[in-house]
Structures are given as structure tokens and as C-alpha cells.
PDB file of C-alpha atoms in Angstrom:
ATOM      1  CA  MET A  10     210.570 138.405 189.498  1.00  0.00           C
ATOM      2  CA  SER A  11     207.509 140.402 188.038  1.00  0.00           C
ATOM      3  CA  ALA A  12     209.837 141.182 184.555  1.00  0.00           C
ATOM      4  CA  SER A  13     209.707 137.469 184.195  1.00  0.00           C
ATOM      5  CA  ALA A  14     206.536 137.011 184.884  1.00  0.00           C
ATOM      6  CA  GLU A  15     205.669 139.604 182.480  1.00  0.00           C
ATOM      7  CA  VAL A  16     207.950 137.823 179.819  1.00  0.00           C
ATOM      8  CA  ILE A  17     205.742 134.667 180.043  1.00  0.00           C
ATOM      9  CA  ALA A  18     202.763 135.907 180.476  1.00  0.00           C
ATOM     10  CA  GLY A  19     203.695 138.287 176.757  1.00  0.00           C
ATOM     11  CA  ILE A  20     204.610 135.187 175.093  1.00  0.00           C
ATOM     12  CA  PHE A  21     201.588 133.167 175.900  1.00  0.00           C
ATOM     13  CA  ILE A  22     198.887 135.596 175.606  1.00  0.00           C
ATOM     14  CA  PHE A  23     200.455 136.730 172.051  1.00  0.00           C
ATOM     15  CA  VAL A  24     200.578 132.754 170.871  1.00  0.00           C
ATOM     16  CA  GLY A  25     196.788 133.177 171.888  1.00  0.00           C
ATOM     17  CA  THR A  26     196.304 135.999 169.869  1.00  0.00           C
ATOM     18  CA  ILE A  27     198.037 134.457 167.158  1.00  0.00           C
ATOM     19  CA  ILE A  28     196.390 131.579 166.589  1.00  0.00           C
ATOM     20  CA  SER A  29     193.319 133.500 167.424  1.00  0.00           C
ATOM     21  CA  LEU A  30     193.491 135.774 164.104  1.00  0.00           C
ATOM     22  CA  ILE A  31     194.241 132.603 162.363  1.00  0.00           C
ATOM     23  CA  SER A  32     190.858 131.194 163.645  1.00  0.00           C
ATOM     24  CA  ALA A  33     189.370 134.191 162.028  1.00  0.00           C
ATOM     25  CA  ILE A  34     190.770 134.250 158.741  1.00  0.00           C
ATOM     26  CA  GLY A  35     190.145 130.715 158.131  1.00  0.00           C
ATOM     27  CA  LEU A  36     186.258 131.682 159.371  1.00  0.00           C
ATOM     28  CA  VAL A  37     186.884 134.249 156.281  1.00  0.00           C
ATOM     29  CA  ARG A  38     188.812 132.044 153.449  1.00  0.00           C
ATOM     30  CA  LEU A  39     187.268 128.395 153.668  1.00  0.00           C
ATOM     31  CA  PRO A  40     184.160 127.544 151.339  1.00  0.00           C
ATOM     32  CA  ASP A  41     181.754 125.994 153.781  1.00  0.00           C
ATOM     33  CA  VAL A  42     180.045 125.154 156.986  1.00  0.00           C
ATOM     34  CA  TYR A  43     182.058 121.824 158.183  1.00  0.00           C
ATOM     35  CA  THR A  44     185.392 123.515 157.455  1.00  0.00           C
ATOM     36  CA  ARG A  45     184.526 127.017 158.743  1.00  0.00           C
ATOM     37  CA  SER A  46     183.892 124.914 162.122  1.00  0.00           C
ATOM     38  CA  HIS A  47     186.250 123.208 161.800  1.00  0.00           C
ATOM     39  CA  ALA A  48     188.789 126.448 161.663  1.00  0.00           C
ATOM     40  CA  GLY A  49     186.174 127.835 164.411  1.00  0.00           C
ATOM     41  CA  SER A  50     186.145 125.542 166.793  1.00  0.00           C
ATOM     42  CA  LYS A  51     189.589 123.836 167.420  1.00  0.00           C
ATOM     43  CA  SER A  52     192.487 127.348 167.331  1.00  0.00           C
ATOM     44  CA  SER A  53     189.846 129.542 169.048  1.00  0.00           C
ATOM     45  CA  THR A  54     189.641 126.920 171.781  1.00  0.00           C
ATOM     46  CA  LEU A  55     193.579 126.920 171.624  1.00  0.00           C
ATOM     47  CA  GLY A  56     193.961 131.092 171.107  1.00  0.00           C
ATOM     48  CA  VAL A  57     191.624 131.252 173.999  1.00  0.00           C
ATOM     49  CA  LEU A  58     193.435 128.370 176.572  1.00  0.00           C
ATOM     50  CA  SER A  59     196.517 130.049 176.000  1.00  0.00           C
ATOM     51  CA  VAL A  60     196.084 133.672 176.806  1.00  0.00           C
ATOM     52  CA  LEU A  61     193.942 132.086 179.862  1.00  0.00           C
ATOM     53  CA  VAL A  62     196.998 129.819 180.940  1.00  0.00           C
ATOM     54  CA  GLY A  63     199.039 133.173 180.234  1.00  0.00           C
ATOM     55  CA  THR A  64     196.803 134.796 182.794  1.00  0.00           C
ATOM     56  CA  LEU A  65     197.070 132.628 185.724  1.00  0.00           C
ATOM     57  CA  LEU A  66     200.830 131.968 185.436  1.00  0.00           C
ATOM     58  CA  TYR A  67     200.991 135.971 185.422  1.00  0.00           C
ATOM     59  CA  PHE A  68     199.501 135.990 188.044  1.00  0.00           C
ATOM     60  CA  VAL A  69     200.678 132.893 189.743  1.00  0.00           C
ATOM     61  CA  ILE A  70     204.394 134.378 189.377  1.00  0.00           C
ATOM     62  CA  SER A  71     203.683 137.864 189.862  1.00  0.00           C
ATOM     63  CA  GLU A  72     201.225 138.367 193.026  1.00  0.00           C
ATOM     64  CA  GLY A  73     201.362 134.660 193.921  1.00  0.00           C
ATOM     65  CA  TYR A  74     197.770 134.645 193.664  1.00  0.00           C
ATOM     66  CA  PHE A  75     196.404 131.042 192.694  1.00  0.00           C
ATOM     67  CA  SER A  76     192.947 131.928 190.599  1.00  0.00           C
ATOM     68  CA  ILE A  77     190.620 128.781 190.518  1.00  0.00           C
ATOM     69  CA  ARG A  78     188.450 130.610 188.057  1.00  0.00           C
ATOM     70  CA  LEU A  79     190.915 130.244 185.895  1.00  0.00           C
ATOM     71  CA  ILE A  80     191.711 126.644 186.275  1.00  0.00           C
ATOM     72  CA  LEU A  81     187.604 126.137 186.288  1.00  0.00           C
ATOM     73  CA  GLY A  82     187.315 128.348 182.863  1.00  0.00           C
ATOM     74  CA  ILE A  83     190.152 126.462 180.977  1.00  0.00           C
ATOM     75  CA  VAL A  84     188.769 122.662 181.497  1.00  0.00           C
ATOM     76  CA  PHE A  85     185.115 124.622 180.788  1.00  0.00           C
ATOM     77  CA  VAL A  86     186.137 126.417 177.280  1.00  0.00           C
ATOM     78  CA  PHE A  87     188.427 122.581 176.814  1.00  0.00           C
ATOM     79  CA  LEU A  88     184.998 120.630 177.603  1.00  0.00           C
ATOM     80  CA  THR A  89     182.030 122.491 176.069  1.00  0.00           C
ATOM     81  CA  ALA A  90     183.859 124.374 172.924  1.00  0.00           C
ATOM     82  CA  PRO A  91     184.106 121.591 170.619  1.00  0.00           C
ATOM     83  CA  VAL A  92     180.852 119.890 171.802  1.00  0.00           C
ATOM     84  CA  ALA A  93     179.390 123.258 170.941  1.00  0.00           C
ATOM     85  CA  ALA A  94     180.650 122.544 167.200  1.00  0.00           C
ATOM     86  CA  HIS A  95     179.590 119.733 167.077  1.00  0.00           C
ATOM     87  CA  VAL A  96     176.444 120.086 167.632  1.00  0.00           C
ATOM     88  CA  ILE A  97     176.560 122.823 165.140  1.00  0.00           C
ATOM     89  CA  CYS A  98     177.547 120.717 162.010  1.00  0.00           C
ATOM     90  CA  ARG A  99     175.277 118.305 163.383  1.00  0.00           C
ATOM     91  CA  ALA A 100     172.211 120.577 163.103  1.00  0.00           C
ATOM     92  CA  ALA A 101     173.712 121.970 159.244  1.00  0.00           C
ATOM     93  CA  TYR A 102     174.093 118.173 158.356  1.00  0.00           C
ATOM     94  CA  ARG A 103     170.512 117.696 159.544  1.00  0.00           C
ATOM     95  CA  SER A 104     168.878 120.857 157.542  1.00  0.00           C
ATOM     96  CA  ASN A 105     170.591 119.039 154.914  1.00  0.00           C
ATOM     97  CA  VAL A 106     173.212 122.326 154.039  1.00  0.00           C
ATOM     98  CA  PRO A 107     175.580 120.771 151.136  1.00  0.00           C
ATOM     99  CA  LEU A 108     179.339 119.944 151.584  1.00  0.00           C
ATOM    100  CA  THR A 109     182.048 121.898 149.449  1.00  0.00           C
ATOM    101  CA  GLU A 110     182.719 120.505 145.936  1.00  0.00           C
ATOM    102  CA  THR A 111     185.949 119.735 146.391  1.00  0.00           C
ATOM    103  CA  SER A 112     185.102 117.387 149.384  1.00  0.00           C
ATOM    104  CA  ALA A 113     185.476 114.024 147.994  1.00  0.00           C
ATOM    105  CA  GLU A 114     183.810 111.430 150.100  1.00  0.00           C
ATOM    106  CA  ASP A 115     179.987 111.269 152.124  1.00  0.00           C
ATOM    107  CA  GLN A 116     179.924 108.219 154.616  1.00  0.00           C
ATOM    108  CA  LEU A 117     177.220 110.000 156.249  1.00  0.00           C
ATOM    109  CA  LYS A 118     175.092 109.893 153.563  1.00  0.00           C
ATOM    110  CA  ASP A 119     175.432 106.512 152.660  1.00  0.00           C
ATOM    111  CA  TYR A 120     174.693 105.517 156.224  1.00  0.00           C
ATOM    112  CA  PHE A 121     171.649 107.637 155.791  1.00  0.00           C
ATOM    113  CA  GLU A 122     169.857 106.214 153.154  1.00  0.00           C
ATOM    114  CA  GLN A 123     171.187 102.763 154.450  1.00  0.00           C
ATOM    115  CA  GLN A 124     168.533 104.052 157.946  1.00  0.00           C
ATOM    116  CA  SER A 125     166.077 105.306 155.771  1.00  0.00           C
ATOM    117  CA  LYS A 126     165.459 102.174 153.539  1.00  0.00           C
ATOM    118  CA  GLU A 127     166.035  99.390 156.878  1.00  0.00           C
ATOM    119  CA  VAL A 128     162.867 101.912 158.264  1.00  0.00           C
ATOM    120  CA  ASN A 129     161.210 101.793 155.068  1.00  0.00           C
ATOM    121  CA  GLU A 130     160.914  98.056 154.982  1.00  0.00           C
TER     122      GLU A 130
ATOM    123  CA  MET B  25     164.545 106.533 164.002  1.00  0.00           C
ATOM    124  CA  LYS B  26     165.920 107.985 167.436  1.00  0.00           C
ATOM    125  CA  PRO B  27     168.825 110.693 167.524  1.00  0.00           C
ATOM    126  CA  ASN B  28     172.565 109.498 168.908  1.00  0.00           C
ATOM    127  CA  ASP B  29     172.377 112.760 171.513  1.00  0.00           C
ATOM    128  CA  VAL B  30     175.633 110.604 173.623  1.00  0.00           C
ATOM    129  CA  ILE B  31     177.607 113.501 173.482  1.00  0.00           C
ATOM    130  CA  LEU B  32     175.962 116.080 173.856  1.00  0.00           C
ATOM    131  CA  HIS B  33     174.289 114.388 177.034  1.00  0.00           C
ATOM    132  CA  THR B  34     177.342 113.310 178.090  1.00  0.00           C
ATOM    133  CA  VAL B  35     179.567 116.756 178.362  1.00  0.00           C
ATOM    134  CA  THR B  36     176.098 118.043 179.736  1.00  0.00           C
ATOM    135  CA  LYS B  37     176.300 116.109 182.604  1.00  0.00           C
ATOM    136  CA  LEU B  38     180.062 117.146 183.392  1.00  0.00           C
ATOM    137  CA  ALA B  39     179.463 120.672 182.389  1.00  0.00           C
ATOM    138  CA  SER B  40     175.716 121.552 184.220  1.00  0.00           C
ATOM    139  CA  VAL B  41     178.533 120.212 188.119  1.00  0.00           C
ATOM    140  CA  ILE B  42     180.383 122.955 186.827  1.00  0.00           C
ATOM    141  CA  ILE B  43     177.875 125.721 186.225  1.00  0.00           C
ATOM    142  CA  PHE B  44     176.060 124.719 189.475  1.00  0.00           C
ATOM    143  CA  ALA B  45     179.404 124.749 191.781  1.00  0.00           C
ATOM    144  CA  PHE B  46     180.824 127.991 189.690  1.00  0.00           C
ATOM    145  CA  SER B  47     177.000 129.746 190.163  1.00  0.00           C
ATOM    146  CA  ILE B  48     177.655 128.283 194.597  1.00  0.00           C
ATOM    147  CA  HIS B  49     181.261 129.906 194.206  1.00  0.00           C
ATOM    148  CA  LEU B  50     179.751 133.430 193.075  1.00  0.00           C
ATOM    149  CA  PHE B  51     177.065 133.384 195.301  1.00  0.00           C
ATOM    150  CA  MET B  52     179.107 132.606 198.843  1.00  0.00           C
ATOM    151  CA  ALA B  53     182.019 135.347 197.269  1.00  0.00           C
ATOM    152  CA  GLY B  54     179.567 138.528 196.973  1.00  0.00           C
ATOM    153  CA  HIS B  55     180.225 139.842 200.133  1.00  0.00           C
ATOM    154  CA  HIS B  56     184.133 140.601 199.628  1.00  0.00           C
ATOM    155  CA  GLN B  57     184.356 139.863 195.657  1.00  0.00           C
ATOM    156  CA  PRO B  58     182.355 140.655 192.496  1.00  0.00           C
ATOM    157  CA  GLY B  59     179.100 138.109 192.740  1.00  0.00           C
ATOM    158  CA  GLY B  60     176.646 138.196 195.363  1.00  0.00           C
ATOM    159  CA  GLY B  61     172.612 136.457 194.748  1.00  0.00           C
ATOM    160  CA  PHE B  62     171.210 137.669 191.505  1.00  0.00           C
ATOM    161  CA  ILE B  63     174.356 136.522 189.250  1.00  0.00           C
ATOM    162  CA  GLY B  64     174.566 133.453 191.395  1.00  0.00           C
ATOM    163  CA  GLY B  65     170.708 133.035 191.009  1.00  0.00           C
ATOM    164  CA  LEU B  66     171.067 133.941 187.013  1.00  0.00           C
ATOM    165  CA  THR B  67     174.539 131.338 186.824  1.00  0.00           C
ATOM    166  CA  THR B  68     171.966 128.659 188.306  1.00  0.00           C
ATOM    167  CA  THR B  69     169.310 129.651 185.976  1.00  0.00           C
ATOM    168  CA  ALA B  70     171.736 128.633 183.008  1.00  0.00           C
ATOM    169  CA  GLY B  71     172.734 124.821 184.129  1.00  0.00           C
ATOM    170  CA  ILE B  72     168.689 124.612 184.891  1.00  0.00           C
ATOM    171  CA  ILE B  73     168.245 125.859 181.200  1.00  0.00           C
ATOM    172  CA  LEU B  74     171.780 123.718 179.723  1.00  0.00           C
ATOM    173  CA  LEU B  75     169.543 120.472 181.367  1.00  0.00           C
ATOM    174  CA  PHE B  76     166.338 121.519 179.896  1.00  0.00           C
ATOM    175  CA  LEU B  77     168.207 121.592 176.601  1.00  0.00           C
ATOM    176  CA  ALA B  78     170.710 118.676 176.470  1.00  0.00           C
ATOM    177  CA  PHE B  79     167.546 116.193 178.150  1.00  0.00           C
ATOM    178  CA  ASP B  80     163.547 115.935 177.435  1.00  0.00           C
ATOM    179  CA  ILE B  81     161.362 119.006 179.753  1.00  0.00           C
ATOM    180  CA  GLU B  82     159.390 116.219 181.667  1.00  0.00           C
ATOM    181  CA  THR B  83     162.929 114.193 182.260  1.00  0.00           C
ATOM    182  CA  ILE B  84     164.196 116.991 184.547  1.00  0.00           C
ATOM    183  CA  ARG B  85     161.061 117.597 185.798  1.00  0.00           C
ATOM    184  CA  LYS B  86     160.535 114.638 187.418  1.00  0.00           C
ATOM    185  CA  ASN B  87     164.274 114.299 188.457  1.00  0.00           C
ATOM    186  CA  LEU B  88     164.119 117.670 189.978  1.00  0.00           C
ATOM    187  CA  PRO B  89     160.467 118.517 191.092  1.00  0.00           C
ATOM    188  CA  ILE B  90     160.843 122.170 192.662  1.00  0.00           C
ATOM    189  CA  ASP B  91     157.746 124.357 191.438  1.00  0.00           C
ATOM    190  CA  TYR B  92     159.830 127.732 190.256  1.00  0.00           C
ATOM    191  CA  LYS B  93     156.817 129.790 191.036  1.00  0.00           C
ATOM    192  CA  MET B  94     157.204 128.144 194.487  1.00  0.00           C
ATOM    193  CA  LEU B  95     160.479 129.185 194.497  1.00  0.00           C
ATOM    194  CA  ALA B  96     159.589 133.127 193.357  1.00  0.00           C
ATOM    195  CA  ALA B  97     158.026 133.497 196.349  1.00  0.00           C
ATOM    196  CA  LEU B  98     159.869 132.071 198.729  1.00  0.00           C
ATOM    197  CA  GLY B  99     162.590 134.125 198.184  1.00  0.00           C
ATOM    198  CA  VAL B 100     160.826 137.260 198.100  1.00  0.00           C
ATOM    199  CA  LEU B 101     159.609 135.711 202.184  1.00  0.00           C
ATOM    200  CA  ILE B 102     162.789 135.237 202.954  1.00  0.00           C
ATOM    201  CA  SER B 103     163.738 138.633 201.907  1.00  0.00           C
ATOM    202  CA  VAL B 104     161.184 140.288 203.773  1.00  0.00           C
ATOM    203  CA  LEU B 105     161.134 138.245 206.503  1.00  0.00           C
ATOM    204  CA  THR B 106     165.022 139.348 207.394  1.00  0.00           C
ATOM    205  CA  GLY B 107     164.172 143.279 206.874  1.00  0.00           C
ATOM    206  CA  VAL B 108     161.208 141.684 209.895  1.00  0.00           C
ATOM    207  CA  GLY B 109     164.074 140.556 211.891  1.00  0.00           C
ATOM    208  CA  GLY B 110     165.618 143.905 212.587  1.00  0.00           C
ATOM    209  CA  LEU B 111     162.096 145.106 213.054  1.00  0.00           C
ATOM    210  CA  VAL B 112     162.091 142.772 216.216  1.00  0.00           C
ATOM    211  CA  LEU B 113     164.951 143.165 217.663  1.00  0.00           C
ATOM    212  CA  GLY B 114     164.392 146.838 217.536  1.00  0.00           C
ATOM    213  CA  GLU B 115     166.841 147.717 215.107  1.00  0.00           C
ATOM    214  CA  ALA B 116     165.288 149.937 212.115  1.00  0.00           C
ATOM    215  CA  PHE B 117     163.559 147.733 209.088  1.00  0.00           C
ATOM    216  CA  LEU B 118     166.740 145.770 207.255  1.00  0.00           C
ATOM    217  CA  GLU B 119     169.178 146.786 209.814  1.00  0.00           C
ATOM    218  CA  GLN B 120     171.926 144.366 209.092  1.00  0.00           C
ATOM    219  CA  MET B 121     174.269 142.328 211.699  1.00  0.00           C
ATOM    220  CA  PHE B 122     177.686 140.181 211.959  1.00  0.00           C
ATOM    221  CA  ASP B 123     179.770 137.945 214.348  1.00  0.00           C
ATOM    222  CA  TYR B 124     183.202 136.318 213.931  1.00  0.00           C
ATOM    223  CA  ILE B 125     182.158 132.555 214.999  1.00  0.00           C
ATOM    224  CA  ASP B 126     184.794 129.690 215.397  1.00  0.00           C
ATOM    225  CA  VAL B 127     182.780 126.930 213.040  1.00  0.00           C
ATOM    226  CA  PRO B 128     184.931 123.580 213.523  1.00  0.00           C
ATOM    227  CA  LEU B 129     186.962 122.086 209.619  1.00  0.00           C
ATOM    228  CA  PHE B 130     186.884 126.342 209.122  1.00  0.00           C
ATOM    229  CA  GLY B 131     188.288 127.998 211.867  1.00  0.00           C
ATOM    230  CA  ASN B 132     187.254 131.834 212.172  1.00  0.00           C
ATOM    231  CA  VAL B 133     184.215 132.289 209.644  1.00  0.00           C
ATOM    232  CA  GLU B 134     182.000 135.839 209.374  1.00  0.00           C
ATOM    233  CA  LEU B 135     178.489 135.269 209.423  1.00  0.00           C
ATOM    234  CA  ALA B 136     176.140 137.875 208.509  1.00  0.00           C
ATOM    235  CA  THR B 137     172.319 138.223 208.188  1.00  0.00           C
ATOM    236  CA  ALA B 138     172.989 139.699 204.811  1.00  0.00           C
ATOM    237  CA  VAL B 139     173.586 136.199 203.892  1.00  0.00           C
ATOM    238  CA  LEU B 140     169.663 135.830 204.541  1.00  0.00           C
ATOM    239  CA  PHE B 141     168.726 138.809 202.290  1.00  0.00           C
ATOM    240  CA  ASP B 142     171.037 137.042 199.312  1.00  0.00           C
ATOM    241  CA  ILE B 143     169.563 133.711 199.784  1.00  0.00           C
ATOM    242  CA  GLY B 144     166.101 134.928 199.240  1.00  0.00           C
ATOM    243  CA  VAL B 145     167.303 137.509 195.999  1.00  0.00           C
ATOM    244  CA  ALA B 146     168.739 134.013 194.543  1.00  0.00           C
ATOM    245  CA  PHE B 147     165.710 132.335 195.102  1.00  0.00           C
ATOM    246  CA  ALA B 148     163.664 134.962 193.319  1.00  0.00           C
ATOM    247  CA  VAL B 149     166.163 135.207 190.590  1.00  0.00           C
ATOM    248  CA  ILE B 150     165.707 131.629 190.027  1.00  0.00           C
ATOM    249  CA  GLY B 151     162.340 131.087 190.098  1.00  0.00           C
ATOM    250  CA  THR B 152     161.127 133.941 187.941  1.00  0.00           C
ATOM    251  CA  SER B 153     163.795 133.418 184.796  1.00  0.00           C
ATOM    252  CA  VAL B 154     163.217 129.611 184.768  1.00  0.00           C
ATOM    253  CA  SER B 155     159.371 129.692 185.304  1.00  0.00           C
ATOM    254  CA  ILE B 156     159.963 133.205 181.767  1.00  0.00           C
ATOM    255  CA  ILE B 157     161.914 130.459 180.072  1.00  0.00           C
ATOM    256  CA  LEU B 158     159.687 127.686 180.748  1.00  0.00           C
ATOM    257  CA  SER B 159     156.214 129.546 180.299  1.00  0.00           C
ATOM    258  CA  ILE B 160     157.276 130.988 176.741  1.00  0.00           C
ATOM    259  CA  SER B 161     158.567 127.121 175.655  1.00  0.00           C
ATOM    260  CA  GLU B 162     155.422 125.095 176.275  1.00  0.00           C
ATOM    261  CA  ASP B 163     152.054 126.474 174.993  1.00  0.00           C
ATOM    262  CA  ASP B 164     150.018 123.479 176.731  1.00  0.00           C
ATOM    263  CA  LEU B 165     150.818 124.869 180.331  1.00  0.00           C
TER     264      LEU B 165
END
């Protein structure tokens, strides 16, 4: 009973740490703030979720204890981490942080130019 | 050009409900598990500060009309009065009592006067921390 709990929780937590490691490598390797935010938000959210699910399953199977705080933490991380990345990227774009040279298209720039033209007229 | 904050506003509405519920849970769990008045008050403060960050200060002031300095004073008053309550009943200052009472819908509940002291601590923490942050965020107050 307890051994199966340890195996299941171990798989989830190991996958979560691997995904978090990939996220950290992405933060080092990627060229600009937008691609780094892409690496930092999605994969570390998934990594933290996987570790929390593993912990939840371990306590459910081995001790029969259903932790509502872990459920709340999973929902909360899933809800807020992408929004934090969105807000950081938005602040970066509005303070004119440049995109990397390899990016092909900036549709938001056209939109902002059109807006400022309309305001000037 | 008016900024479009719809994502931040929507998620703030949901997340603040979760934060307030979690702070009430921490406050109520304080007797038998980790938690209590101090950490419950601080998480409530975190929810209020999140609302202040996502919306503007005047909107939250209108919808949450609390004088935080008065709240801090009220918390200290409640804590002192629970101490005096022990003196009135002929015990020592801050003597705590508890009893098991059958409450409908909840069953047998342990009610302790330590909760009243904790309510005072929570109010004092909320009032102090929110008024510190509001007074350093606004120069005109």
C-alpha cells in the first residue's frame, strides 16, 4: 500500500522536477524577455503542478488524508502564474524592451502606431 | 489611450476570493494546526493589497470603507478586554477558558476564549500593515 504510494508520488515529483529543470535551462538559453517568459511561465507552472499532484496523491494513498490546501494551491498556481507572466511581458513591451532579432513579426507595434495616429488626428 | 486591464481584473476577482477564504482557514486552524491570528491577518492584508494593486485605490476605498487605523486600535482593544475578562471572573489576567458546546449543523464544537484574543491580534495586524502600505503609497494623505 505504502510502496505503491511512494512509486506513484515519486514518478509525479520526478517528472515535475525534470520539467522545472527544463524551464530553468530555457531561462538561461533563450534570447529575450518574451521568449524567457514563455519558458519560465508555462513549464515551471506545469512542474510545480506535477510536484503538488504527486504530494497530494502520496498523502491520499498512504495516509488517507485529503489535503484541501494542496488542491487550493494547485488551483491558485494554475490561475495566477500565467497572469503574472502576462503582466510582466506587457510591462516589458510598454517600456519598449526590444524583441530579439530573429523574431519575424510584431503585430502589436502596427496596432500601437495605428492607435497613436488616430489619437493625433 | 485607456489601458485594457481585463485579464488582471478578472483574475484578481477570483484570486482575492481564494486568498480571503484561505486566510479565514488559517485563522480558524490556529488552535490545533499551524496558523493563527498573525498569519491570518497577514494573508488578509495580502488579498487587500492585491485588490489595491489591480484596481485603483479610490475604487477599493469606496467598496471597502474601512478605516484601517481604527481597525488596528479596535484589535488592541479587543485583546486587552479578553485579558480583563479573566480578571472580572476572579482569575488571573489573560486567563483562558474553553468549553465543548453542541452547535446545530456543526456538532460538538470546542469554543475557547483564546479565539477572541486571536481576533484582536488579526485586526491589529490587518490595520497596521494596510495603513503602513497605504501611507507610503500616497503622499497626499
